[in-house]
Each structure stands twice: as C-alpha cells, then as structure tokens.
Amino acid sequence: MTELTLCLKRAREEVLLALGADSPEDERLHRKRADLLTAEAVRDIDREPDAPHDWSLLATT
C-alpha cells in the first residue's frame, strides 16, 4: 500500500505542472502522472476503506 496522502499531494503537484506546461507534450505527461497517482490513491481507499489517514498532510502551506 502506498502512502495515500503523499500520492494525492503528488497528484496535485502534477496537475499544477500540467496547467503551467510549456508544451502540449509536457501537459499530457503531467496529466498522465496525476491520473496514475490519483488512481493509485483510489485503489488504496477501495482496498482499505476504514484505514486511518492524516488528511491534514494535504493542506497547503
């Protein structure tokens, strides 16, 4: 199992990189990474829906 909150935080970073990408290729690359990270997080939640998570780690600073 991956660290769920870390996965989601990295996915958010990839979305931001996609939004600021200099080229369509870079945008697609970052969107794909964000999609894979989000899917991994969703699978983790599906596998262990009652597992505790520290959602405060998602807060931006």
PDB file of N, CA and C in Angstrom:
ATOM      1  N   MET A   1       0.843  -1.187   0.000  1.00  0.00           N
ATOM      2  CA  MET A   1       0.000   0.000   0.000  1.00  0.00           C
ATOM      3  C   MET A   1       0.882   1.242   0.000  1.00  0.00           C
ATOM      4  N   THR A   2       0.505   2.213  -0.741  1.00  0.00           N
ATOM      5  CA  THR A   2       1.251   3.463  -0.793  1.00  0.00           C
ATOM      6  C   THR A   2       0.757   4.409   0.290  1.00  0.00           C
ATOM      7  N   GLU A   3       1.505   5.435   0.537  1.00  0.00           N
ATOM      8  CA  GLU A   3       1.058   6.469   1.461  1.00  0.00           C
ATOM      9  C   GLU A   3       0.037   7.325   0.716  1.00  0.00           C
ATOM     10  N   LEU A   4      -1.200   7.161   1.073  1.00  0.00           N
ATOM     11  CA  LEU A   4      -2.311   7.781   0.351  1.00  0.00           C
ATOM     12  C   LEU A   4      -2.186   9.296   0.249  1.00  0.00           C
ATOM     13  N   THR A   5      -1.947   9.948   1.364  1.00  0.00           N
ATOM     14  CA  THR A   5      -1.900  11.406   1.323  1.00  0.00           C
ATOM     15  C   THR A   5      -0.720  11.907   0.488  1.00  0.00           C
ATOM     16  N   LEU A   6       0.395  11.190   0.530  1.00  0.00           N
ATOM     17  CA  LEU A   6       1.543  11.563  -0.301  1.00  0.00           C
ATOM     18  C   LEU A   6       1.189  11.421  -1.780  1.00  0.00           C
ATOM     19  N   CYS A   7       0.492  10.355  -2.120  1.00  0.00           N
ATOM     20  CA  CYS A   7       0.060  10.116  -3.506  1.00  0.00           C
ATOM     21  C   CYS A   7      -0.830  11.263  -3.992  1.00  0.00           C
ATOM     22  N   LEU A   8      -1.778  11.653  -3.173  1.00  0.00           N
ATOM     23  CA  LEU A   8      -2.693  12.721  -3.568  1.00  0.00           C
ATOM     24  C   LEU A   8      -1.980  14.067  -3.657  1.00  0.00           C
ATOM     25  N   LYS A   9      -1.041  14.295  -2.762  1.00  0.00           N
ATOM     26  CA  LYS A   9      -0.282  15.546  -2.798  1.00  0.00           C
ATOM     27  C   LYS A   9       0.574  15.615  -4.067  1.00  0.00           C
ATOM     28  N   ARG A  10       1.201  14.516  -4.411  1.00  0.00           N
ATOM     29  CA  ARG A  10       1.997  14.466  -5.641  1.00  0.00           C
ATOM     30  C   ARG A  10       1.107  14.637  -6.870  1.00  0.00           C
ATOM     31  N   ALA A  11      -0.094  14.060  -6.822  1.00  0.00           N
ATOM     32  CA  ALA A  11      -1.034  14.213  -7.945  1.00  0.00           C
ATOM     33  C   ALA A  11      -1.411  15.680  -8.118  1.00  0.00           C
ATOM     34  N   ARG A  12      -1.654  16.362  -7.018  1.00  0.00           N
ATOM     35  CA  ARG A  12      -1.983  17.791  -7.084  1.00  0.00           C
ATOM     36  C   ARG A  12      -0.834  18.582  -7.711  1.00  0.00           C
ATOM     37  N   GLU A  13       0.393  18.251  -7.325  1.00  0.00           N
ATOM     38  CA  GLU A  13       1.561  18.928  -7.896  1.00  0.00           C
ATOM     39  C   GLU A  13       1.646  18.693  -9.408  1.00  0.00           C
ATOM     40  N   GLU A  14       1.341  17.477  -9.832  1.00  0.00           N
ATOM     41  CA  GLU A  14       1.377  17.166 -11.264  1.00  0.00           C
ATOM     42  C   GLU A  14       0.299  17.931 -12.028  1.00  0.00           C
ATOM     43  N   VAL A  15      -0.863  18.108 -11.426  1.00  0.00           N
ATOM     44  CA  VAL A  15      -1.925  18.892 -12.065  1.00  0.00           C
ATOM     45  C   VAL A  15      -1.460  20.334 -12.252  1.00  0.00           C
ATOM     46  N   LEU A  16      -0.838  20.886 -11.221  1.00  0.00           N
ATOM     47  CA  LEU A  16      -0.341  22.259 -11.331  1.00  0.00           C
ATOM     48  C   LEU A  16       0.743  22.378 -12.399  1.00  0.00           C
ATOM     49  N   LEU A  17       1.606  21.375 -12.482  1.00  0.00           N
ATOM     50  CA  LEU A  17       2.627  21.372 -13.528  1.00  0.00           C
ATOM     51  C   LEU A  17       1.988  21.279 -14.913  1.00  0.00           C
ATOM     52  N   ALA A  18       0.929  20.493 -15.021  1.00  0.00           N
ATOM     53  CA  ALA A  18       0.226  20.379 -16.306  1.00  0.00           C
ATOM     54  C   ALA A  18      -0.388  21.715 -16.705  1.00  0.00           C
ATOM     55  N   LEU A  19      -0.960  22.403 -15.740  1.00  0.00           N
ATOM     56  CA  LEU A  19      -1.583  23.695 -16.037  1.00  0.00           C
ATOM     57  C   LEU A  19      -0.565  24.732 -16.502  1.00  0.00           C
ATOM     58  N   GLY A  20       0.661  24.619 -16.013  1.00  0.00           N
ATOM     59  CA  GLY A  20       1.689  25.576 -16.396  1.00  0.00           C
ATOM     60  C   GLY A  20       2.668  25.057 -17.428  1.00  0.00           C
ATOM     61  N   ALA A  21       2.335  23.952 -18.056  1.00  0.00           N
ATOM     62  CA  ALA A  21       3.257  23.317 -19.010  1.00  0.00           C
ATOM     63  C   ALA A  21       3.526  24.221 -20.211  1.00  0.00           C
ATOM     64  N   ASP A  22       4.751  24.133 -20.705  1.00  0.00           N
ATOM     65  CA  ASP A  22       5.165  24.936 -21.856  1.00  0.00           C
ATOM     66  C   ASP A  22       4.741  24.333 -23.191  1.00  0.00           C
ATOM     67  N   SER A  23       4.415  23.057 -23.178  1.00  0.00           N
ATOM     68  CA  SER A  23       4.052  22.404 -24.441  1.00  0.00           C
ATOM     69  C   SER A  23       2.934  21.393 -24.196  1.00  0.00           C
ATOM     70  N   PRO A  24       2.207  21.046 -25.244  1.00  0.00           N
ATOM     71  CA  PRO A  24       1.161  20.026 -25.112  1.00  0.00           C
ATOM     72  C   PRO A  24       1.722  18.683 -24.644  1.00  0.00           C
ATOM     73  N   GLU A  25       2.942  18.367 -25.050  1.00  0.00           N
ATOM     74  CA  GLU A  25       3.557  17.098 -24.635  1.00  0.00           C
ATOM     75  C   GLU A  25       3.798  17.079 -23.127  1.00  0.00           C
ATOM     76  N   ASP A  26       4.331  18.200 -22.605  1.00  0.00           N
ATOM     77  CA  ASP A  26       4.553  18.288 -21.160  1.00  0.00           C
ATOM     78  C   ASP A  26       3.227  18.227 -20.404  1.00  0.00           C
ATOM     79  N   GLU A  27       2.216  18.892 -20.941  1.00  0.00           N
ATOM     80  CA  GLU A  27       0.903  18.868 -20.301  1.00  0.00           C
ATOM     81  C   GLU A  27       0.379  17.438 -20.217  1.00  0.00           C
ATOM     82  N   ARG A  28       0.461  16.711 -21.322  1.00  0.00           N
ATOM     83  CA  ARG A  28      -0.018  15.318 -21.337  1.00  0.00           C
ATOM     84  C   ARG A  28       0.756  14.461 -20.344  1.00  0.00           C
ATOM     85  N   LEU A  29       2.066  14.653 -20.287  1.00  0.00           N
ATOM     86  CA  LEU A  29       2.898  13.880 -19.364  1.00  0.00           C
ATOM     87  C   LEU A  29       2.468  14.108 -17.920  1.00  0.00           C
ATOM     88  N   HIS A  30       2.297  15.365 -17.538  1.00  0.00           N
ATOM     89  CA  HIS A  30       1.917  15.675 -16.156  1.00  0.00           C
ATOM     90  C   HIS A  30       0.485  15.237 -15.853  1.00  0.00           C
ATOM     91  N   ARG A  31      -0.414  15.365 -16.828  1.00  0.00           N
ATOM     92  CA  ARG A  31      -1.785  14.895 -16.616  1.00  0.00           C
ATOM     93  C   ARG A  31      -1.813  13.384 -16.426  1.00  0.00           C
ATOM     94  N   LYS A  32      -0.997  12.671 -17.205  1.00  0.00           N
ATOM     95  CA  LYS A  32      -0.943  11.212 -17.083  1.00  0.00           C
ATOM     96  C   LYS A  32      -0.417  10.813 -15.707  1.00  0.00           C
ATOM     97  N   ARG A  33       0.638  11.476 -15.255  1.00  0.00           N
ATOM     98  CA  ARG A  33       1.184  11.184 -13.922  1.00  0.00           C
ATOM     99  C   ARG A  33       0.139  11.450 -12.840  1.00  0.00           C
ATOM    100  N   ALA A  34      -0.568  12.575 -12.961  1.00  0.00           N
ATOM    101  CA  ALA A  34      -1.608  12.904 -11.987  1.00  0.00           C
ATOM    102  C   ALA A  34      -2.703  11.844 -11.989  1.00  0.00           C
ATOM    103  N   ASP A  35      -3.082  11.396 -13.164  1.00  0.00           N
ATOM    104  CA  ASP A  35      -4.114  10.365 -13.291  1.00  0.00           C
ATOM    105  C   ASP A  35      -3.669   9.065 -12.627  1.00  0.00           C
ATOM    106  N   LEU A  36      -2.432   8.656 -12.881  1.00  0.00           N
ATOM    107  CA  LEU A  36      -1.928   7.412 -12.293  1.00  0.00           C
ATOM    108  C   LEU A  36      -1.850   7.501 -10.775  1.00  0.00           C
ATOM    109  N   LEU A  37      -1.389   8.633 -10.265  1.00  0.00           N
ATOM    110  CA  LEU A  37      -1.286   8.812  -8.814  1.00  0.00           C
ATOM    111  C   LEU A  37      -2.665   8.831  -8.160  1.00  0.00           C
ATOM    112  N   THR A  38      -3.622   9.505  -8.795  1.00  0.00           N
ATOM    113  CA  THR A  38      -4.979   9.555  -8.256  1.00  0.00           C
ATOM    114  C   THR A  38      -5.620   8.173  -8.277  1.00  0.00           C
ATOM    115  N   ALA A  39      -5.429   7.445  -9.357  1.00  0.00           N
ATOM    116  CA  ALA A  39      -5.978   6.089  -9.456  1.00  0.00           C
ATOM    117  C   ALA A  39      -5.376   5.184  -8.387  1.00  0.00           C
ATOM    118  N   GLU A  40      -4.085   5.336  -8.137  1.00  0.00           N
ATOM    119  CA  GLU A  40      -3.431   4.542  -7.096  1.00  0.00           C
ATOM    120  C   GLU A  40      -4.029   4.851  -5.725  1.00  0.00           C
ATOM    121  N   ALA A  41      -4.275   6.123  -5.453  1.00  0.00           N
ATOM    122  CA  ALA A  41      -4.871   6.519  -4.177  1.00  0.00           C
ATOM    123  C   ALA A  41      -6.285   5.953  -4.038  1.00  0.00           C
ATOM    124  N   VAL A  42      -7.059   6.015  -5.104  1.00  0.00           N
ATOM    125  CA  VAL A  42      -8.430   5.487  -5.069  1.00  0.00           C
ATOM    126  C   VAL A  42      -8.413   3.977  -4.835  1.00  0.00           C
ATOM    127  N   ARG A  43      -7.482   3.275  -5.466  1.00  0.00           N
ATOM    128  CA  ARG A  43      -7.367   1.824  -5.237  1.00  0.00           C
ATOM    129  C   ARG A  43      -7.036   1.531  -3.777  1.00  0.00           C
ATOM    130  N   ASP A  44      -6.163   2.337  -3.188  1.00  0.00           N
ATOM    131  CA  ASP A  44      -5.824   2.145  -1.777  1.00  0.00           C
ATOM    132  C   ASP A  44      -7.044   2.345  -0.884  1.00  0.00           C
ATOM    133  N   ILE A  45      -7.827   3.373  -1.170  1.00  0.00           N
ATOM    134  CA  ILE A  45      -9.045   3.613  -0.390  1.00  0.00           C
ATOM    135  C   ILE A  45     -10.015   2.452  -0.571  1.00  0.00           C
ATOM    136  N   ASP A  46     -10.126   1.953  -1.783  1.00  0.00           N
ATOM    137  CA  ASP A  46     -11.022   0.836  -2.069  1.00  0.00           C
ATOM    138  C   ASP A  46     -10.578  -0.433  -1.339  1.00  0.00           C
ATOM    139  N   ARG A  47      -9.263  -0.654  -1.282  1.00  0.00           N
ATOM    140  CA  ARG A  47      -8.734  -1.846  -0.606  1.00  0.00           C
ATOM    141  C   ARG A  47      -8.958  -1.805   0.900  1.00  0.00           C
ATOM    142  N   GLU A  48      -8.741  -0.626   1.484  1.00  0.00           N
ATOM    143  CA  GLU A  48      -8.876  -0.478   2.937  1.00  0.00           C
ATOM    144  C   GLU A  48      -9.671   0.783   3.258  1.00  0.00           C
ATOM    145  N   PRO A  49     -10.984   0.734   3.080  1.00  0.00           N
ATOM    146  CA  PRO A  49     -11.792   1.944   3.268  1.00  0.00           C
ATOM    147  C   PRO A  49     -11.788   2.489   4.697  1.00  0.00           C
ATOM    148  N   ASP A  50     -11.511   1.645   5.672  1.00  0.00           N
ATOM    149  CA  ASP A  50     -11.532   2.100   7.062  1.00  0.00           C
ATOM    150  C   ASP A  50     -10.157   2.466   7.602  1.00  0.00           C
ATOM    151  N   ALA A  51      -9.145   2.404   6.765  1.00  0.00           N
ATOM    152  CA  ALA A  51      -7.789   2.737   7.219  1.00  0.00           C
ATOM    153  C   ALA A  51      -7.718   4.220   7.584  1.00  0.00           C
ATOM    154  N   PRO A  52      -7.036   4.522   8.680  1.00  0.00           N
ATOM    155  CA  PRO A  52      -6.914   5.936   9.074  1.00  0.00           C
ATOM    156  C   PRO A  52      -5.896   6.662   8.184  1.00  0.00           C
ATOM    157  N   HIS A  53      -6.188   7.904   7.892  1.00  0.00           N
ATOM    158  CA  HIS A  53      -5.278   8.721   7.088  1.00  0.00           C
ATOM    159  C   HIS A  53      -5.178  10.103   7.715  1.00  0.00           C
ATOM    160  N   ASP A  54      -4.011  10.677   7.635  1.00  0.00           N
ATOM    161  CA  ASP A  54      -3.806  12.028   8.149  1.00  0.00           C
ATOM    162  C   ASP A  54      -4.070  13.015   7.017  1.00  0.00           C
ATOM    163  N   TRP A  55      -5.322  13.421   6.888  1.00  0.00           N
ATOM    164  CA  TRP A  55      -5.715  14.302   5.792  1.00  0.00           C
ATOM    165  C   TRP A  55      -5.101  15.687   5.927  1.00  0.00           C
ATOM    166  N   SER A  56      -4.628  16.045   7.114  1.00  0.00           N
ATOM    167  CA  SER A  56      -4.012  17.363   7.291  1.00  0.00           C
ATOM    168  C   SER A  56      -2.742  17.496   6.458  1.00  0.00           C
ATOM    169  N   LEU A  57      -2.154  16.366   6.054  1.00  0.00           N
ATOM    170  CA  LEU A  57      -0.951  16.408   5.222  1.00  0.00           C
ATOM    171  C   LEU A  57      -1.233  16.991   3.839  1.00  0.00           C
ATOM    172  N   LEU A  58      -2.506  17.046   3.465  1.00  0.00           N
ATOM    173  CA  LEU A  58      -2.871  17.603   2.162  1.00  0.00           C
ATOM    174  C   LEU A  58      -2.964  19.127   2.183  1.00  0.00           C
ATOM    175  N   ALA A  59      -2.965  19.699   3.376  1.00  0.00           N
ATOM    176  CA  ALA A  59      -3.068  21.156   3.486  1.00  0.00           C
ATOM    177  C   ALA A  59      -1.857  21.819   2.848  1.00  0.00           C
ATOM    178  N   THR A  60      -2.117  22.886   2.131  1.00  0.00           N
ATOM    179  CA  THR A  60      -1.008  23.619   1.520  1.00  0.00           C
ATOM    180  C   THR A  60      -0.424  24.577   2.543  1.00  0.00           C
ATOM    181  N   THR A  61       0.846  24.851   2.366  1.00  0.00           N
ATOM    182  CA  THR A  61       1.498  25.765   3.317  1.00  0.00           C
ATOM    183  C   THR A  61       1.896  27.045   2.638  1.00  0.00           C
TER     184      THR A  61
END
